[in-house]
Amino acid sequence: MTTQKQLVMVSAGTSDPSSTRLLADRVAQRVATLGVQKQLTVGIKTIELRELAGEIANALVSNHIGPKLQKAIDALQHADGIVASTPVYKAGASGLFTSFFQILDNDLLIAKPVVLAATAGTARHALVVDDQMRGLFAYLRTVVVPTSLFAATEDWTDPGLNKRIDRAALELVALIAAGFEKTVRDDSWGRYQHEFGSAGGTELSIDLDSDLMKLAAGGQA
Amino acid sequence: MQFGIFSVSDITRDPVSGETPSEAERIDAIVQIAEKAEEVGLDVFAIGEHHNPPFFSSAPTTLLSHIAARTKKLIVSTATTLITTNDPVRIAEEYAMLQHLSKGRMDLMLGRGNTAPVYPWFGQDIRQSLPLALENYNLLHRLWREDVVDWEGKFRTPLQGFTSTPRPLDDLPPFVWHGSIRTPEIAEQAAFYGDGFFANNIFWPKEHYMRLIKFYRQRYAHYGHGTEKQAIVGLGGQAYIAKRSQDALKEFRPYFNEAPVYGHGPKMEDFMEMTPLSVGSPQEVIDKTLTFREHFGDYQRQMFLMDHAGLPLKMVLNQLDLLGEEVVPVLRKEIESRQDPETAKPPTHALRVKEKYGDEPARQPKPNANRGDNVTGGSPYQDTE
């Protein structure tokens, strides 16, 4: 008896195939393999941000979520685990990558397990994941696995990268198998900040007893 | 069902001619646009309120009373009146005056305003925008219904024995719409008082507005004003019409591409797909507008944004001809035949006087002689103790 789980890969790589996508793929494959040992059947969905570049730019300047972007948001909303992978440009994550995550509702990804990964042309960018990307995912209240992945050119021939991919994948599977996201959302969803229609349009609860609601109904501030 | 146009009062460079109208030209134009709205058979003209360039409408009641004086049947309204940075006492006074001068051909729509720097210019703080709006309206609601008001709140100087003058025409407060695009508290307040709820319906996908309108309808029924279907809903919309749809697309595209707020963003076709914008032949605009009631339920007022983004006056007047002659008459007929019979009639002064007084004469308050204040003695009006 196995449980179905959904892994969503987000890649901000630009060539096809890109090393950024390749790195995410390798994590996803390991997650699927390790999942079997935990009685998890892991389905994999891929979001290639380059295909959403126009809609991401539009959403940033006009709040207008295009159809492809909406599909990506829906996929993330239902994800049990996420692998987020980006190239490093000018000592930071790709603007396409950060823009995409900046558009999402603050509560869309609460408690979701995430593997972070980055690729670069030089090992000098190695700390981008831990120093920069973790902050964004902490803001989104995700739980990022302890092992960050980074691959510079030389890492692709280094067996050390495979070991780190194994570690990160196992950490993600452990969090998915433990049901961390479900526990947090079931027991504590109301303790996070939400707006009407947030969480990708699914958060529709309204506290009719709040001070503002009482004021709206003719009460005192 | 009422049909009308609303303007944000932007003074925007015409991207085709490169010309920016002067304030004087744009103010002259808006009066012509409002007169045209009546001429082509529309029911409502509404103007926004702004206190910063490039907008001209800082004094809406002055403009609207001028328009009311130059028209016979048109209802003048706002889109929106700032319930945050305006003193509710001044709103009560100014709009009651407008109500008298227009013989009841007016209502108003309240909104919070989202331009942060405007708030401190009027001694307010945008971080308090929501409680400020809610409290201000609670006061405004009383000022139009009670001859003498004692009041104390968090944001405004307390009032002791205050009478807002003139009392509303026929002692019937102006009808109020509450405009909101994302705030359940505003929908709740509209529902609590049995007021109208307006969704501008322009920038975002319909699902967003559907959620809020549904909540408003449920709460309207909860507070006992009628059924969910009888709640009073207004919707915005945006159209550019030409006899042939390819001409409409061609003519409007440069204005769309450089429009404030959404310009330089989505492609016009994508925006049309995902928002209520219609650019096309009269039939296409009719078809799209007819879908609104399927999403939001039958509603009372449909407003169109027709004069923004630098469209020159001549084009706007031409648009109004097409809207009034080829689109709205068909919409009236189609909607009448499809509308749920339970749907409330759109609010007008005459209808509301009838609801309040039946066949009795309306109250016409006559003040007592000046006593210097309202605190000593009884009522300031002759017909009450």
mmCIF file of N, CA, C and O in Angstrom, chain B residues 231-263:
data_model
loop_
_atom_site.group_PDB
_atom_site.id
_atom_site.type_symbol
_atom_site.label_atom_id
_atom_site.label_comp_id
_atom_site.label_asym_id
_atom_site.label_seq_id
_atom_site.Cartn_x
_atom_site.Cartn_y
_atom_site.Cartn_z
ATOM 1 N N ALA B 231 -29.817 41.645 -2.888
ATOM 2 C CA ALA B 231 -28.739 42.559 -2.526
ATOM 3 C C ALA B 231 -28.416 43.460 -3.721
ATOM 4 O O ALA B 231 -28.639 43.084 -4.872
ATOM 5 N N ILE B 232 -27.895 44.648 -3.413
ATOM 6 C CA ILE B 232 -27.705 45.670 -4.457
ATOM 7 C C ILE B 232 -26.245 45.680 -4.910
ATOM 8 O O ILE B 232 -25.349 46.108 -4.180
ATOM 9 N N VAL B 233 -26.022 45.231 -6.119
ATOM 10 C CA VAL B 233 -24.652 45.068 -6.613
ATOM 11 C C VAL B 233 -24.412 45.943 -7.843
ATOM 12 O O VAL B 233 -25.268 46.033 -8.731
ATOM 13 N N GLY B 234 -23.270 46.599 -7.864
ATOM 14 C CA GLY B 234 -22.840 47.348 -9.043
ATOM 15 C C GLY B 234 -21.525 46.794 -9.543
ATOM 16 O O GLY B 234 -20.720 46.295 -8.759
ATOM 17 N N LEU B 235 -21.328 46.875 -10.825
ATOM 18 C CA LEU B 235 -20.088 46.367 -11.410
ATOM 19 C C LEU B 235 -19.478 47.387 -12.351
ATOM 20 O O LEU B 235 -20.194 48.095 -13.062
ATOM 21 N N GLY B 236 -18.169 47.410 -12.361
ATOM 22 C CA GLY B 236 -17.460 48.194 -13.359
ATOM 23 C C GLY B 236 -17.227 47.343 -14.593
ATOM 24 O O GLY B 236 -17.480 46.140 -14.607
ATOM 25 N N GLY B 237 -16.722 47.995 -15.585
ATOM 26 C CA GLY B 237 -16.384 47.293 -16.808
ATOM 27 C C GLY B 237 -15.649 48.281 -17.686
ATOM 28 O O GLY B 237 -15.560 49.469 -17.363
ATOM 29 N N GLN B 238 -15.139 47.783 -18.760
ATOM 30 C CA GLN B 238 -14.330 48.636 -19.604
ATOM 31 C C GLN B 238 -14.518 48.161 -21.031
ATOM 32 O O GLN B 238 -14.463 46.962 -21.291
ATOM 33 N N ALA B 239 -14.770 49.122 -21.922
ATOM 34 C CA ALA B 239 -15.025 48.701 -23.289
ATOM 35 C C ALA B 239 -14.442 49.705 -24.274
ATOM 36 O O ALA B 239 -14.336 50.899 -23.984
ATOM 37 N N TYR B 240 -14.068 49.217 -25.421
ATOM 38 C CA TYR B 240 -13.800 50.083 -26.568
ATOM 39 C C TYR B 240 -14.537 49.469 -27.756
ATOM 40 O O TYR B 240 -14.354 48.299 -28.081
ATOM 41 N N ILE B 241 -15.391 50.298 -28.372
ATOM 42 C CA ILE B 241 -16.317 49.760 -29.367
ATOM 43 C C ILE B 241 -16.036 50.371 -30.740
ATOM 44 O O ILE B 241 -15.787 51.583 -30.845
ATOM 45 N N ALA B 242 -16.070 49.561 -31.765
ATOM 46 C CA ALA B 242 -16.081 50.076 -33.139
ATOM 47 C C ALA B 242 -16.996 49.161 -33.946
ATOM 48 O O ALA B 242 -17.244 48.030 -33.550
ATOM 49 N N LYS B 243 -17.490 49.668 -35.076
ATOM 50 C CA LYS B 243 -18.418 48.870 -35.885
ATOM 51 C C LYS B 243 -17.805 47.516 -36.233
ATOM 52 O O LYS B 243 -18.469 46.493 -36.187
ATOM 53 N N ARG B 244 -16.517 47.550 -36.585
ATOM 54 C CA ARG B 244 -15.840 46.291 -36.928
ATOM 55 C C ARG B 244 -14.816 45.997 -35.838
ATOM 56 O O ARG B 244 -14.062 46.888 -35.422
ATOM 57 N N SER B 245 -14.754 44.743 -35.402
ATOM 58 C CA SER B 245 -13.899 44.461 -34.246
ATOM 59 C C SER B 245 -12.419 44.695 -34.539
ATOM 60 O O SER B 245 -11.671 45.118 -33.673
ATOM 61 N N GLN B 246 -11.986 44.461 -35.799
ATOM 62 C CA GLN B 246 -10.560 44.692 -36.072
ATOM 63 C C GLN B 246 -10.195 46.177 -35.932
ATOM 64 O O GLN B 246 -9.091 46.511 -35.529
ATOM 65 N N ASP B 247 -11.174 47.061 -36.255
ATOM 66 C CA ASP B 247 -10.910 48.498 -36.065
ATOM 67 C C ASP B 247 -10.814 48.828 -34.582
ATOM 68 O O ASP B 247 -9.988 49.647 -34.164
ATOM 69 N N ALA B 248 -11.680 48.198 -33.775
ATOM 70 C CA ALA B 248 -11.643 48.451 -32.336
ATOM 71 C C ALA B 248 -10.284 48.068 -31.763
ATOM 72 O O ALA B 248 -9.658 48.828 -31.019
ATOM 73 N N LEU B 249 -9.804 46.893 -32.133
ATOM 74 C CA LEU B 249 -8.502 46.432 -31.628
ATOM 75 C C LEU B 249 -7.386 47.382 -32.050
ATOM 76 O O LEU B 249 -6.538 47.760 -31.254
ATOM 77 N N LYS B 250 -7.441 47.781 -33.311
ATOM 78 C CA LYS B 250 -6.380 48.633 -33.855
ATOM 79 C C LYS B 250 -6.402 50.013 -33.182
ATOM 80 O O LYS B 250 -5.367 50.562 -32.824
ATOM 81 N N GLU B 251 -7.607 50.564 -33.034
ATOM 82 C CA GLU B 251 -7.704 51.920 -32.489
ATOM 83 C C GLU B 251 -7.356 51.964 -30.996
ATOM 84 O O GLU B 251 -6.748 52.911 -30.523
ATOM 85 N N PHE B 252 -7.767 50.934 -30.260
ATOM 86 C CA PHE B 252 -7.587 51.007 -28.813
ATOM 87 C C PHE B 252 -6.196 50.562 -28.362
ATOM 88 O O PHE B 252 -5.711 50.972 -27.314
ATOM 89 N N ARG B 253 -5.528 49.721 -29.160
ATOM 90 C CA ARG B 253 -4.266 49.129 -28.710
ATOM 91 C C ARG B 253 -3.231 50.137 -28.214
ATOM 92 O O ARG B 253 -2.658 49.950 -27.129
ATOM 93 N N PRO B 254 -2.965 51.240 -28.953
ATOM 94 C CA PRO B 254 -1.949 52.160 -28.418
ATOM 95 C C PRO B 254 -2.336 52.742 -27.057
ATOM 96 O O PRO B 254 -1.461 53.003 -26.226
ATOM 97 N N TYR B 255 -3.638 52.926 -26.823
ATOM 98 C CA TYR B 255 -4.074 53.469 -25.535
ATOM 99 C C TYR B 255 -3.964 52.403 -24.442
ATOM 100 O O TYR B 255 -3.546 52.673 -23.325
ATOM 101 N N PHE B 256 -4.306 51.181 -24.813
ATOM 102 C CA PHE B 256 -4.169 50.079 -23.853
ATOM 103 C C PHE B 256 -2.710 49.912 -23.447
ATOM 104 O O PHE B 256 -2.376 49.803 -22.269
ATOM 105 N N ASN B 257 -1.835 49.903 -24.450
ATOM 106 C CA ASN B 257 -0.426 49.595 -24.179
ATOM 107 C C ASN B 257 0.231 50.601 -23.249
ATOM 108 O O ASN B 257 1.186 50.278 -22.559
ATOM 109 N N GLU B 258 -0.268 51.839 -23.271
ATOM 110 C CA GLU B 258 0.358 52.844 -22.410
ATOM 111 C C GLU B 258 -0.560 53.299 -21.285
ATOM 112 O O GLU B 258 -0.315 54.323 -20.645
ATOM 113 N N ALA B 259 -1.630 52.557 -21.036
ATOM 114 C CA ALA B 259 -2.581 52.972 -19.999
ATOM 115 C C ALA B 259 -1.925 52.949 -18.630
ATOM 116 O O ALA B 259 -1.092 52.096 -18.346
ATOM 117 N N PRO B 260 -2.322 53.918 -17.772
ATOM 118 C CA PRO B 260 -1.845 53.855 -16.386
ATOM 119 C C PRO B 260 -2.297 52.528 -15.771
ATOM 120 O O PRO B 260 -3.307 51.961 -16.189
ATOM 121 N N VAL B 261 -1.583 52.042 -14.817
ATOM 122 C CA VAL B 261 -1.855 50.822 -14.039
ATOM 123 C C VAL B 261 -1.533 49.531 -14.796
ATOM 124 O O VAL B 261 -0.668 48.779 -14.399
ATOM 125 N N TYR B 262 -2.209 49.255 -15.918
ATOM 126 C CA TYR B 262 -1.943 47.961 -16.547
ATOM 127 C C TYR B 262 -1.140 48.066 -17.833
ATOM 128 O O TYR B 262 -0.786 47.049 -18.421
ATOM 129 N N GLY B 263 -0.880 49.269 -18.314
ATOM 130 C CA GLY B 263 -0.087 49.429 -19.534
ATOM 131 C C GLY B 263 1.318 48.875 -19.340
ATOM 132 O O GLY B 263 1.763 48.675 -18.220
#
